[in-house]
């Protein structure tokens, strides 16, 4: 089991022992179970991109879509292989999907392109009025699709996400996600779940079965009208491999006149992993920083500086050409980021007004206030100024962080990291 875990960073042995068409609990709120939806909902293509995905999780995703969606609403399933290096994902996959009751097409990227460009390819060859994106290790539950499509039918500028339930990476147990959390992000532009604020509960008059307006989406699971996807500029094809595209499309939807929702009556499970199983050609940090930088440069106006001061390393990466994305923003006459913070995400951690950003330094001792790698609400300390924003060292093996106190033996935390080959730079846990 432990050996197999390394292949996909989840318990592959457990996954392989579970039927591809296993039953799942109905985790919906009672009030969702008898809602009625119009008959003439738009049809969707389901686009699933994958790189070296396991057979069982990929096909369980496909099966769950087929088994739990009304076939009248399902145009096709499009599987986009992002240059996987597994033989079973070649001809055996093509043979297998031919036998399924719904048209399933397999297309391949010529070279490893990352999930963003793979999704663009899938979207471009698909034909349904709606495009639904899923990760390759999901399971759809009863009634997942209708409430998503119903929102789009009402207003094609509404982009909708299901509640993402948790499929344990350890046991593959299915656990209901909460309808009381929504999407946000922290200072470092990492997507995070936060409690749905009171204002959003009030707007819905306390009815939890109504969709939640969310500042951001997690990224992997959402439905969008095909024409609207085009209109608002699909994805930033200049983003590589993984990361950043979820906030980019979230900011863009809100700033350019759309709405982003979590439809609480729709539940889809996803295997959340603690580590990534695949390579990031060029380096994980490089790629994520590049994508985040494109996002910040195009959409965040003066607030990008806040991000850069917090994560100084980001400004060192080359982020390529963003003129076409900037002119898209111009063309669509999108609102400023300050509008988004004010109106969509007032509970954001990014301060809308501030005097100054930077370190608090004792000029005599050259020491700075430092969170000492402690968590929120714990005491701050004093430590040598390192000018690197919030960084700390983390064991590569067991993920345990080493506080800056330990690092006082070194001149800087960075040197500590370099000193131990088993450690790498990371960011503090939000
Ligand atoms: C989350 C999203 C994911 C994406 C990512 C940020 C959910 C549940 N998942 O991370 O969809 O938005 O944040 O970018 O919201 N893949 C490729 N080529 C690659 C890398 C990945 O095809 O080079 C596929 C991969 O096989 C998977 C999908 O892209 O099907 C998402 O990747 P992930 O599962 O590693 O991302 P996750 O869930 O950690
Ligand atoms: Mn995933």
CSV table of C-alpha atoms and ligand atoms in Angstrom, one decimal:
chain,number,residue,atom,x,y,z
A,1,UNK,CA,0.0,0.0,0.0
A,2,UNK,CA,2.8,2.4,1.0
A,3,UNK,CA,4.6,1.7,-2.3
A,4,UNK,CA,1.5,2.2,-4.4
A,5,UNK,CA,0.7,5.4,-2.5
A,6,UNK,CA,3.7,7.1,-4.1
A,7,UNK,CA,2.5,6.7,-7.6
A,8,UNK,CA,-0.5,9.0,-7.4
A,9,UNK,CA,-0.1,10.4,-3.8
A,10,UNK,CA,-3.3,8.6,-2.8
A,11,UNK,CA,-4.1,5.1,-1.6
A,12,UNK,CA,-4.1,3.5,-5.0
A,13,UNK,CA,-4.5,0.1,-3.5
A,14,UNK,CA,-7.7,1.0,-1.8
A,15,UNK,CA,-9.0,2.7,-5.0
A,16,UNK,CA,-8.3,-0.4,-7.0
A,17,UNK,CA,-10.3,-2.5,-4.6
A,18,UNK,CA,-13.4,-0.2,-4.9
A,19,UNK,CA,-15.9,-0.7,-7.8
A,20,UNK,CA,-15.9,1.8,-10.5
A,21,UNK,CA,-19.6,2.2,-10.0
A,22,UNK,CA,-19.7,2.2,-6.3
A,23,UNK,CA,-22.7,3.6,-4.4
A,24,UNK,CA,-22.3,6.9,-2.6
A,25,UNK,CA,-24.3,8.5,0.2
A,26,UNK,CA,-26.8,11.2,-0.7
A,27,UNK,CA,-25.2,14.0,1.3
A,28,UNK,CA,-27.5,16.8,0.1
A,29,UNK,CA,-29.5,19.0,2.4
A,30,UNK,CA,-33.1,17.8,2.8
A,31,UNK,CA,-34.4,20.9,1.1
A,32,UNK,CA,-32.4,20.0,-2.1
A,33,UNK,CA,-33.8,16.6,-2.6
A,34,UNK,CA,-37.2,17.6,-3.8
A,35,UNK,CA,-36.4,20.7,-5.8
A,36,UNK,CA,-37.7,20.8,-9.3
A,37,UNK,CA,-35.8,22.0,-12.3
A,38,UNK,CA,-37.0,23.0,-15.8
A,39,UNK,CA,-37.0,20.2,-18.5
A,40,UNK,CA,-35.2,22.2,-21.1
A,41,UNK,CA,-31.9,22.7,-19.3
A,42,UNK,CA,-28.9,23.3,-21.6
A,43,UNK,CA,-26.8,20.2,-22.4
A,44,UNK,CA,-23.2,19.9,-21.1
A,45,UNK,CA,-20.0,18.5,-22.3
A,46,UNK,CA,-17.8,17.3,-19.4
A,47,UNK,CA,-14.1,18.0,-19.9
A,48,UNK,CA,-11.6,16.0,-17.8
A,49,UNK,CA,-7.9,16.7,-18.2
A,50,UNK,CA,-5.3,14.3,-16.7
A,51,UNK,CA,-1.6,13.7,-16.5
A,52,UNK,CA,-0.6,10.1,-15.4
A,53,UNK,CA,-3.9,9.6,-13.6
A,54,UNK,CA,-4.7,6.2,-12.1
A,55,UNK,CA,-7.1,4.0,-14.1
A,56,UNK,CA,-9.5,3.4,-11.3
A,57,UNK,CA,-9.9,7.1,-10.3
A,58,UNK,CA,-10.1,8.3,-13.9
A,59,UNK,CA,-12.7,5.7,-14.8
A,60,UNK,CA,-14.6,6.1,-11.6
A,61,UNK,CA,-14.9,9.8,-12.5
A,62,UNK,CA,-16.2,8.9,-15.9
A,63,UNK,CA,-18.6,6.2,-14.6
A,64,UNK,CA,-20.0,8.5,-11.9
A,65,UNK,CA,-20.8,11.2,-14.6
A,66,UNK,CA,-22.6,8.6,-16.8
A,67,UNK,CA,-24.4,7.0,-13.9
A,68,UNK,CA,-25.6,10.1,-12.1
A,69,UNK,CA,-26.4,12.5,-14.9
A,70,UNK,CA,-29.6,12.5,-17.0
A,71,UNK,CA,-28.3,11.4,-20.4
A,72,UNK,CA,-30.6,14.0,-22.1
A,73,UNK,CA,-28.3,16.6,-20.4
A,74,UNK,CA,-25.0,15.0,-21.3
A,75,UNK,CA,-23.6,15.9,-24.7
A,76,UNK,CA,-20.4,14.0,-24.3
A,77,UNK,CA,-17.4,13.4,-22.1
A,78,UNK,CA,-14.0,14.7,-23.3
A,79,UNK,CA,-10.9,13.2,-21.8
A,80,UNK,CA,-7.7,15.3,-22.5
A,81,UNK,CA,-4.5,13.4,-21.9
A,82,UNK,CA,-1.8,15.9,-21.0
A,83,UNK,CA,1.1,13.7,-22.4
A,84,UNK,CA,0.8,11.0,-19.8
A,85,UNK,CA,3.5,8.3,-19.7
A,86,UNK,CA,1.3,5.3,-18.9
A,87,UNK,CA,0.6,2.6,-21.5
A,88,UNK,CA,-2.9,1.8,-20.0
A,89,UNK,CA,-3.9,5.4,-20.7
A,90,UNK,CA,-3.3,4.9,-24.4
A,91,UNK,CA,-5.1,2.2,-26.4
A,92,UNK,CA,-6.7,0.4,-23.5
A,93,UNK,CA,-8.4,3.6,-22.4
A,94,UNK,CA,-9.7,4.3,-25.9
A,95,UNK,CA,-11.0,0.7,-26.2
A,96,UNK,CA,-12.6,0.9,-22.8
A,97,UNK,CA,-14.5,4.1,-23.3
A,98,UNK,CA,-15.9,3.0,-26.7
A,99,UNK,CA,-18.2,0.6,-24.8
A,100,UNK,CA,-19.7,3.2,-22.6
A,101,UNK,CA,-23.3,4.4,-23.0
A,102,UNK,CA,-22.4,8.1,-23.5
A,103,UNK,CA,-19.9,9.3,-26.2
A,104,UNK,CA,-16.5,9.6,-24.7
A,105,UNK,CA,-13.7,11.2,-26.7
A,106,UNK,CA,-10.0,10.9,-25.9
A,107,UNK,CA,-7.7,13.6,-27.2
A,108,UNK,CA,-4.0,14.0,-26.5
A,109,UNK,CA,-1.7,17.0,-26.0
A,110,UNK,CA,1.4,16.6,-28.2
A,111,UNK,CA,3.5,17.6,-25.3
A,112,UNK,CA,3.1,18.2,-21.6
A,113,UNK,CA,1.2,21.5,-21.5
A,114,UNK,CA,-0.4,21.8,-18.0
A,115,UNK,CA,-4.0,21.7,-17.0
A,116,UNK,CA,-4.8,25.2,-18.3
A,117,UNK,CA,-3.9,24.6,-22.0
A,118,UNK,CA,-5.2,21.0,-21.8
A,119,UNK,CA,-8.6,22.4,-20.6
A,120,UNK,CA,-8.5,24.9,-23.5
A,121,UNK,CA,-8.0,22.1,-25.9
A,122,UNK,CA,-10.9,20.1,-24.4
A,123,UNK,CA,-13.2,23.0,-24.4
A,124,UNK,CA,-12.4,23.9,-28.1
A,125,UNK,CA,-13.3,20.4,-29.4
A,126,UNK,CA,-16.4,20.0,-27.2
A,127,UNK,CA,-19.8,20.8,-28.5
A,128,UNK,CA,-22.3,21.1,-25.6
A,129,UNK,CA,-23.9,24.5,-24.8
A,130,UNK,CA,-22.3,24.2,-21.3
A,131,UNK,CA,-18.8,23.1,-20.5
A,132,UNK,CA,-18.3,21.3,-17.2
A,133,UNK,CA,-14.8,20.8,-16.0
A,134,UNK,CA,-13.8,18.1,-13.5
A,135,UNK,CA,-10.5,16.8,-12.2
A,136,UNK,CA,-9.7,13.2,-13.1
A,137,UNK,CA,-10.3,11.9,-9.5
A,138,UNK,CA,-13.8,12.9,-8.8
A,139,UNK,CA,-17.1,11.2,-8.1
A,140,UNK,CA,-20.5,12.9,-8.9
A,141,UNK,CA,-23.4,12.2,-6.6
A,142,UNK,CA,-27.1,12.0,-7.3
A,143,UNK,CA,-28.6,15.2,-8.6
A,144,UNK,CA,-25.3,17.0,-9.1
A,145,UNK,CA,-25.9,18.3,-12.6
A,146,UNK,CA,-29.4,19.7,-12.7
A,147,UNK,CA,-28.9,22.5,-10.1
A,148,UNK,CA,-25.7,23.6,-11.9
A,149,UNK,CA,-27.3,23.8,-15.3
A,150,UNK,CA,-30.4,25.5,-13.9
A,151,UNK,CA,-28.4,28.4,-12.7
A,152,UNK,CA,-26.8,28.8,-16.1
A,153,UNK,CA,-30.1,28.6,-17.8
A,154,UNK,CA,-31.3,31.5,-15.6
A,155,UNK,CA,-28.3,33.6,-16.4
A,156,UNK,CA,-25.6,32.6,-18.8
A,157,UNK,CA,-23.1,34.9,-17.0
A,158,UNK,CA,-23.4,32.8,-13.9
A,159,UNK,CA,-20.4,30.4,-13.4
A,160,UNK,CA,-21.2,27.6,-11.0
A,161,UNK,CA,-19.3,25.2,-8.8
A,162,UNK,CA,-20.7,22.2,-6.8
A,163,UNK,CA,-19.8,21.7,-3.2
A,164,UNK,CA,-16.6,19.7,-3.3
A,165,UNK,CA,-16.9,16.7,-1.0
A,166,UNK,CA,-13.8,15.0,0.3
A,167,UNK,CA,-12.8,11.6,-0.9
A,168,UNK,CA,-10.1,10.5,1.6
A,169,UNK,CA,-6.7,10.1,0.0
A,170,UNK,CA,-6.1,7.4,2.6
A,171,UNK,CA,-9.3,5.3,2.7
A,172,UNK,CA,-11.4,6.6,-0.2
A,173,UNK,CA,-14.2,7.2,2.3
A,174,UNK,CA,-16.7,9.8,1.0
A,175,UNK,CA,-17.2,12.7,3.3
A,176,UNK,CA,-19.6,15.6,2.7
A,177,UNK,CA,-18.1,19.0,2.2
A,178,UNK,CA,-19.6,22.0,4.0
A,179,UNK,CA,-22.2,24.4,2.5
A,180,UNK,CA,-20.9,26.9,5.1
A,181,UNK,CA,-17.5,27.5,3.5
A,182,UNK,CA,-16.7,29.5,0.4
A,183,UNK,CA,-13.6,30.3,-1.6
A,184,UNK,CA,-11.1,33.1,-0.8
A,185,UNK,CA,-7.4,33.5,-0.9
A,186,UNK,CA,-4.6,34.5,1.5
A,187,UNK,CA,-1.9,37.1,1.3
A,188,UNK,CA,0.2,34.8,-0.9
A,189,UNK,CA,-2.6,34.3,-3.4
A,190,UNK,CA,-3.2,30.7,-2.2
A,191,UNK,CA,-6.8,29.6,-2.6
A,192,UNK,CA,-8.3,28.8,0.8
A,193,UNK,CA,-11.7,27.9,2.2
A,194,UNK,CA,-13.3,30.4,4.6
A,195,UNK,CA,-16.6,30.4,6.5
A,196,UNK,CA,-19.5,31.9,4.5
A,197,UNK,CA,-19.9,35.4,6.1
A,198,UNK,CA,-23.1,36.5,7.7
A,199,UNK,CA,-23.9,39.0,4.9
A,200,UNK,CA,-24.1,36.1,2.5
A,201,UNK,CA,-26.3,34.1,4.8
A,202,UNK,CA,-28.6,37.2,5.2
A,203,UNK,CA,-28.8,37.8,1.5
A,204,UNK,CA,-30.2,34.2,1.2
A,205,UNK,CA,-32.4,34.8,4.1
A,206,UNK,CA,-30.8,31.9,5.9
A,207,UNK,CA,-31.8,29.4,3.1
A,208,UNK,CA,-28.8,27.2,2.8
A,209,UNK,CA,-30.2,25.4,-0.3
A,210,UNK,CA,-29.7,28.7,-2.3
A,211,UNK,CA,-26.4,29.2,-4.1
A,212,UNK,CA,-23.6,31.0,-2.3
A,213,UNK,CA,-21.9,33.8,-4.0
A,214,UNK,CA,-18.2,33.0,-3.7
A,215,UNK,CA,-15.2,35.4,-4.2
A,216,UNK,CA,-13.2,32.6,-5.8
A,217,UNK,CA,-13.4,29.0,-7.0
A,218,UNK,CA,-11.2,26.1,-6.1
A,219,UNK,CA,-10.6,25.6,-9.8
A,220,UNK,CA,-11.2,22.1,-10.7
A,221,UNK,CA,-14.9,21.6,-10.8
A,222,UNK,CA,-17.2,24.1,-12.5
A,223,UNK,CA,-19.8,24.6,-15.2
A,224,UNK,CA,-19.8,27.6,-17.6
A,225,UNK,CA,-21.9,28.5,-20.6
A,226,UNK,CA,-19.8,27.9,-23.8
A,227,UNK,CA,-20.4,31.4,-25.3
A,228,UNK,CA,-19.8,33.1,-22.0
A,229,UNK,CA,-16.5,31.2,-21.6
A,230,UNK,CA,-15.5,32.6,-24.9
A,231,UNK,CA,-16.8,36.1,-24.2
A,232,UNK,CA,-14.8,36.5,-21.0
A,233,UNK,CA,-11.6,35.2,-22.5
A,234,UNK,CA,-11.5,31.4,-21.6
A,235,UNK,CA,-8.2,31.0,-19.7
A,236,UNK,CA,-4.8,32.7,-19.8
A,237,UNK,CA,-3.0,30.3,-22.2
A,238,UNK,CA,0.3,31.8,-21.0
A,239,UNK,CA,-0.1,30.0,-17.7
A,240,UNK,CA,1.8,26.7,-17.3
A,241,UNK,CA,1.2,23.3,-15.7
A,242,UNK,CA,-0.8,24.1,-12.5
A,243,UNK,CA,-1.9,27.0,-10.3
A,244,UNK,CA,-3.2,30.5,-10.5
A,245,UNK,CA,-5.8,29.9,-13.2
A,246,UNK,CA,-8.5,29.4,-10.5
A,247,UNK,CA,-8.0,32.9,-9.0
A,248,UNK,CA,-7.5,34.4,-12.5
A,249,UNK,CA,-10.9,33.2,-13.8
A,250,UNK,CA,-12.5,34.1,-10.5
A,251,UNK,CA,-11.3,37.7,-10.5
A,252,UNK,CA,-12.1,38.0,-14.2
A,253,UNK,CA,-15.7,36.7,-13.8
A,254,UNK,CA,-16.5,39.2,-11.0
A,255,UNK,CA,-14.6,42.2,-12.4
A,256,UNK,CA,-16.0,41.7,-15.9
A,257,UNK,CA,-19.7,41.5,-14.9
A,258,UNK,CA,-20.3,37.8,-14.2
A,259,UNK,CA,-21.3,36.0,-11.0
A,260,UNK,CA,-19.5,33.0,-9.4
A,261,UNK,CA,-21.5,30.7,-7.2
A,262,UNK,CA,-21.3,27.5,-5.2
A,263,UNK,CA,-24.5,25.7,-5.8
A,264,UNK,CA,-25.1,24.0,-2.5
A,265,UNK,CA,-27.5,21.4,-3.8
A,266,UNK,CA,-24.8,20.0,-6.1
A,267,UNK,CA,-22.2,17.7,-4.6
A,268,UNK,CA,-19.1,16.2,-6.3
A,269,UNK,CA,-16.4,14.4,-4.5
A,270,UNK,CA,-12.7,15.0,-5.1
A,271,UNK,CA,-9.6,13.2,-3.8
A,272,UNK,CA,-7.6,16.0,-2.1
A,273,UNK,CA,-3.9,15.2,-1.9
A,274,UNK,CA,-1.2,16.4,0.4
A,275,UNK,CA,1.5,16.4,-2.2
A,276,UNK,CA,1.6,16.5,-6.0
A,277,UNK,CA,2.4,13.2,-7.7
A,278,UNK,CA,3.8,14.7,-10.9
A,279,UNK,CA,6.7,16.8,-12.0
A,280,UNK,CA,6.6,20.6,-12.7
A,281,UNK,CA,9.0,21.0,-15.6
A,282,UNK,CA,11.0,24.1,-14.7
A,283,UNK,CA,10.4,23.9,-11.0
A,284,UNK,CA,7.3,24.2,-8.9
A,285,UNK,CA,8.1,27.6,-7.5
A,286,UNK,CA,9.0,29.1,-10.9
A,287,UNK,CA,5.7,27.9,-12.4
A,288,UNK,CA,3.4,28.9,-9.7
A,289,UNK,CA,5.1,32.3,-9.3
A,290,UNK,CA,4.9,32.9,-13.0
A,291,UNK,CA,1.2,32.1,-13.1
A,292,UNK,CA,0.5,34.2,-10.0
A,293,UNK,CA,2.5,37.1,-11.4
A,294,UNK,CA,0.4,37.1,-14.6
A,295,UNK,CA,-2.7,37.1,-12.5
A,296,UNK,CA,-1.5,39.9,-10.3
A,297,UNK,CA,-0.2,42.0,-13.2
A,298,UNK,CA,-3.4,41.8,-15.2
A,299,UNK,CA,-6.1,41.9,-12.6
A,300,UNK,CA,-4.9,43.3,-9.2
A,301,UNK,CA,-4.0,46.9,-10.1
A,302,UNK,CA,-2.1,48.6,-7.3
A,303,UNK,CA,-2.9,45.7,-4.9
A,304,UNK,CA,-0.3,43.6,-6.7
A,305,UNK,CA,2.3,45.5,-4.7
A,306,UNK,CA,0.9,44.1,-1.6
A,307,UNK,CA,1.4,40.6,-2.9
A,308,UNK,CA,4.9,41.4,-4.1
A,309,UNK,CA,6.0,42.8,-0.7
A,310,UNK,CA,4.7,39.7,1.0
A,311,UNK,CA,6.3,37.4,-1.5
A,312,UNK,CA,9.4,39.2,-2.8
A,313,UNK,CA,10.6,36.1,-4.6
A,314,UNK,CA,7.7,36.4,-7.0
A,315,UNK,CA,9.1,39.6,-8.7
A,316,UNK,CA,12.1,37.7,-9.9
A,317,UNK,CA,10.3,35.4,-12.3
A,318,UNK,CA,9.8,36.2,-15.9
A,319,UNK,CA,6.1,36.2,-16.6
A,320,UNK,CA,6.1,36.5,-20.3
A,321,UNK,CA,3.9,38.7,-22.4
A,322,UNK,CA,0.5,39.8,-20.9
A,323,UNK,CA,-0.5,42.4,-23.5
A,324,UNK,CA,-3.4,40.3,-24.9
A,325,UNK,CA,-4.7,39.7,-21.4
A,326,UNK,CA,-4.5,43.4,-20.5
A,327,UNK,CA,-6.3,44.3,-23.7
A,328,UNK,CA,-9.0,41.7,-22.9
A,329,UNK,CA,-9.6,43.5,-19.7
A,330,UNK,CA,-9.7,46.8,-21.6
A,331,UNK,CA,-12.1,45.4,-24.2
A,332,UNK,CA,-14.5,44.0,-21.6
A,333,UNK,CA,-14.3,47.2,-19.5
A,334,UNK,CA,-13.8,45.3,-16.4
A,335,UNK,CA,-14.0,46.9,-13.0
A,336,UNK,CA,-10.9,47.6,-10.8
A,337,UNK,CA,-9.7,45.2,-8.2
A,338,UNK,CA,-10.6,47.7,-5.5
A,339,UNK,CA,-14.2,47.2,-6.6
A,340,UNK,CA,-13.9,43.5,-6.2
A,341,UNK,CA,-12.4,43.8,-2.8
A,342,UNK,CA,-15.1,46.3,-1.8
A,343,UNK,CA,-18.1,44.5,-3.2
A,344,UNK,CA,-17.4,40.9,-3.6
A,345,UNK,CA,-14.7,40.1,-1.0
A,346,UNK,CA,-14.9,42.7,1.8
A,347,UNK,CA,-13.8,40.0,4.3
A,348,UNK,CA,-10.6,39.6,2.4
A,349,UNK,CA,-7.3,39.6,4.3
A,350,UNK,CA,-5.9,42.1,1.8
A,351,UNK,CA,-6.2,45.5,3.5
A,352,UNK,CA,-7.9,48.0,1.3
A,353,UNK,CA,-6.3,51.0,3.1
A,354,UNK,CA,-3.0,51.0,4.7
A,355,UNK,CA,-0.2,53.5,5.6
A,356,UNK,CA,2.7,51.4,4.7
A,357,UNK,CA,3.8,47.9,3.9
A,358,UNK,CA,7.0,46.3,4.9
A,359,UNK,CA,9.1,45.2,7.9
A,360,UNK,CA,9.2,46.8,11.4
A,361,UNK,CA,13.0,47.0,12.0
A,362,UNK,CA,15.0,48.1,14.9
A,363,UNK,CA,17.7,50.1,13.1
A,364,UNK,CA,20.2,49.7,16.0
A,365,UNK,CA,20.1,45.9,16.2
A,366,UNK,CA,19.0,45.2,12.6
A,367,UNK,CA,16.3,42.9,13.9
A,368,UNK,CA,12.7,42.8,12.8
A,369,UNK,CA,9.3,41.8,14.2
A,370,UNK,CA,8.9,38.2,13.1
A,371,UNK,CA,6.1,35.7,13.4
A,372,UNK,CA,8.9,33.2,14.3
A,373,UNK,CA,7.0,30.7,12.1
A,374,UNK,CA,4.3,30.5,14.7
A,375,UNK,CA,0.7,30.3,13.8
A,376,UNK,CA,-1.9,33.0,13.8
A,377,UNK,CA,-2.8,34.5,17.2
A,378,UNK,CA,0.5,33.4,18.8
A,379,UNK,CA,3.0,35.9,20.0
A,380,UNK,CA,5.3,37.6,17.5
A,381,UNK,CA,9.1,37.6,18.2
A,382,UNK,CA,12.2,39.5,17.2
A,383,UNK,CA,14.5,38.0,14.6
A,384,UNK,CA,17.2,39.0,12.2
A,385,UNK,CA,15.7,40.9,9.3
A,386,UNK,CA,15.7,38.6,6.3
A,387,UNK,CA,13.7,40.6,3.8
A,388,UNK,CA,12.0,37.6,2.4
A,389,UNK,CA,8.5,38.0,3.6
A,390,UNK,CA,6.9,35.1,5.4
A,391,UNK,CA,9.1,32.1,4.8
A,392,UNK,CA,10.2,29.2,7.0
A,393,UNK,CA,11.8,25.9,6.6
A,394,UNK,CA,10.0,22.7,6.2
A,395,UNK,CA,11.3,19.1,6.2
A,396,UNK,CA,10.9,17.7,2.7
A,397,UNK,CA,10.0,14.3,4.2
A,398,UNK,CA,7.5,14.9,7.0
A,399,UNK,CA,6.3,18.4,6.3
A,400,UNK,CA,7.1,19.6,9.8
A,401,UNK,CA,8.2,23.1,9.9
A,402,UNK,CA,11.2,24.4,11.7
A,403,UNK,CA,10.6,27.6,13.5
A,404,UNK,CA,12.8,30.6,13.1
A,405,UNK,CA,13.9,30.1,16.7
A,406,UNK,CA,15.7,27.1,15.6
A,407,UNK,CA,17.1,29.1,12.8
A,408,UNK,CA,18.6,31.7,15.1
A,409,UNK,CA,21.7,29.6,14.9
A,410,UNK,CA,21.9,30.5,11.3
A,411,UNK,CA,22.2,34.0,10.0
A,412,UNK,CA,19.0,33.6,8.0
A,413,UNK,CA,16.3,31.1,7.6
A,414,UNK,CA,17.3,30.7,3.9
A,415,UNK,CA,20.7,29.6,4.9
A,416,UNK,CA,19.2,27.1,7.2
A,417,UNK,CA,17.3,25.7,4.4
A,418,UNK,CA,20.2,25.5,2.1
A,419,UNK,CA,22.3,23.9,4.9
A,420,UNK,CA,20.0,20.9,5.2
A,421,UNK,CA,19.5,19.2,2.0
A,422,UNK,CA,16.3,17.7,3.4
A,423,UNK,CA,14.7,21.0,3.7
A,424,UNK,CA,13.1,23.5,1.3
A,425,UNK,CA,11.7,27.0,1.5
A,426,UNK,CA,8.0,27.2,2.1
A,427,UNK,CA,5.4,29.6,3.1
A,428,UNK,CA,3.7,29.8,6.5
A,429,UNK,CA,0.6,27.8,6.9
A,430,UNK,CA,-2.3,30.4,6.6
B,1,LIG,C1,-6.8,22.5,-7.5
B,1,LIG,C2,-7.9,22.2,-8.5
B,1,LIG,C3,-7.4,22.0,-9.8
B,1,LIG,C4,-6.6,23.3,-10.3
B,1,LIG,C5,-5.5,23.6,-9.3
B,1,LIG,C6,-4.9,24.9,-9.6
B,1,LIG,C7,-9.9,21.4,-7.3
B,1,LIG,C8,-10.5,20.2,-6.7
B,1,LIG,N1,-8.7,21.1,-8.0
B,1,LIG,O1,-5.7,21.6,-7.4
B,1,LIG,O2,-8.4,21.7,-10.8
B,1,LIG,O3,-7.5,24.3,-10.5
B,1,LIG,O4,-6.1,23.7,-8.0
B,1,LIG,O5,-4.3,24.9,-10.8
B,1,LIG,O6,-10.4,22.5,-7.3
B,1,LIG,N2,-3.2,18.0,-14.8
B,1,LIG,C9,-2.8,18.0,-16.1
B,1,LIG,N3,-1.6,18.4,-16.4
B,1,LIG,C10,-0.7,18.9,-15.5
B,1,LIG,C11,-1.0,19.0,-14.2
B,1,LIG,C12,-2.3,18.5,-13.8
B,1,LIG,O7,-3.6,17.5,-16.9
B,1,LIG,O8,0.4,19.3,-15.9
B,1,LIG,C13,-4.5,17.5,-14.4
B,1,LIG,C14,-4.5,16.5,-13.2
B,1,LIG,O9,-4.3,15.2,-13.7
B,1,LIG,C15,-5.9,16.7,-12.6
B,1,LIG,C16,-6.1,18.2,-12.9
B,1,LIG,O10,-5.2,18.6,-13.9
B,1,LIG,O11,-6.9,16.0,-13.3
B,1,LIG,C17,-5.9,19.1,-11.6
B,1,LIG,O12,-4.6,18.8,-11.0
B,1,LIG,P1,-4.5,18.3,-9.5
B,1,LIG,O13,-5.5,17.3,-9.2
B,1,LIG,O14,-3.1,18.0,-9.2
B,1,LIG,O15,-4.9,19.7,-8.8
B,1,LIG,P2,-5.5,20.0,-7.3
B,1,LIG,O16,-6.7,19.2,-7.1
B,1,LIG,O17,-4.4,19.8,-6.3
B,2,LIG,MN1,-7.3,17.3,-8.1
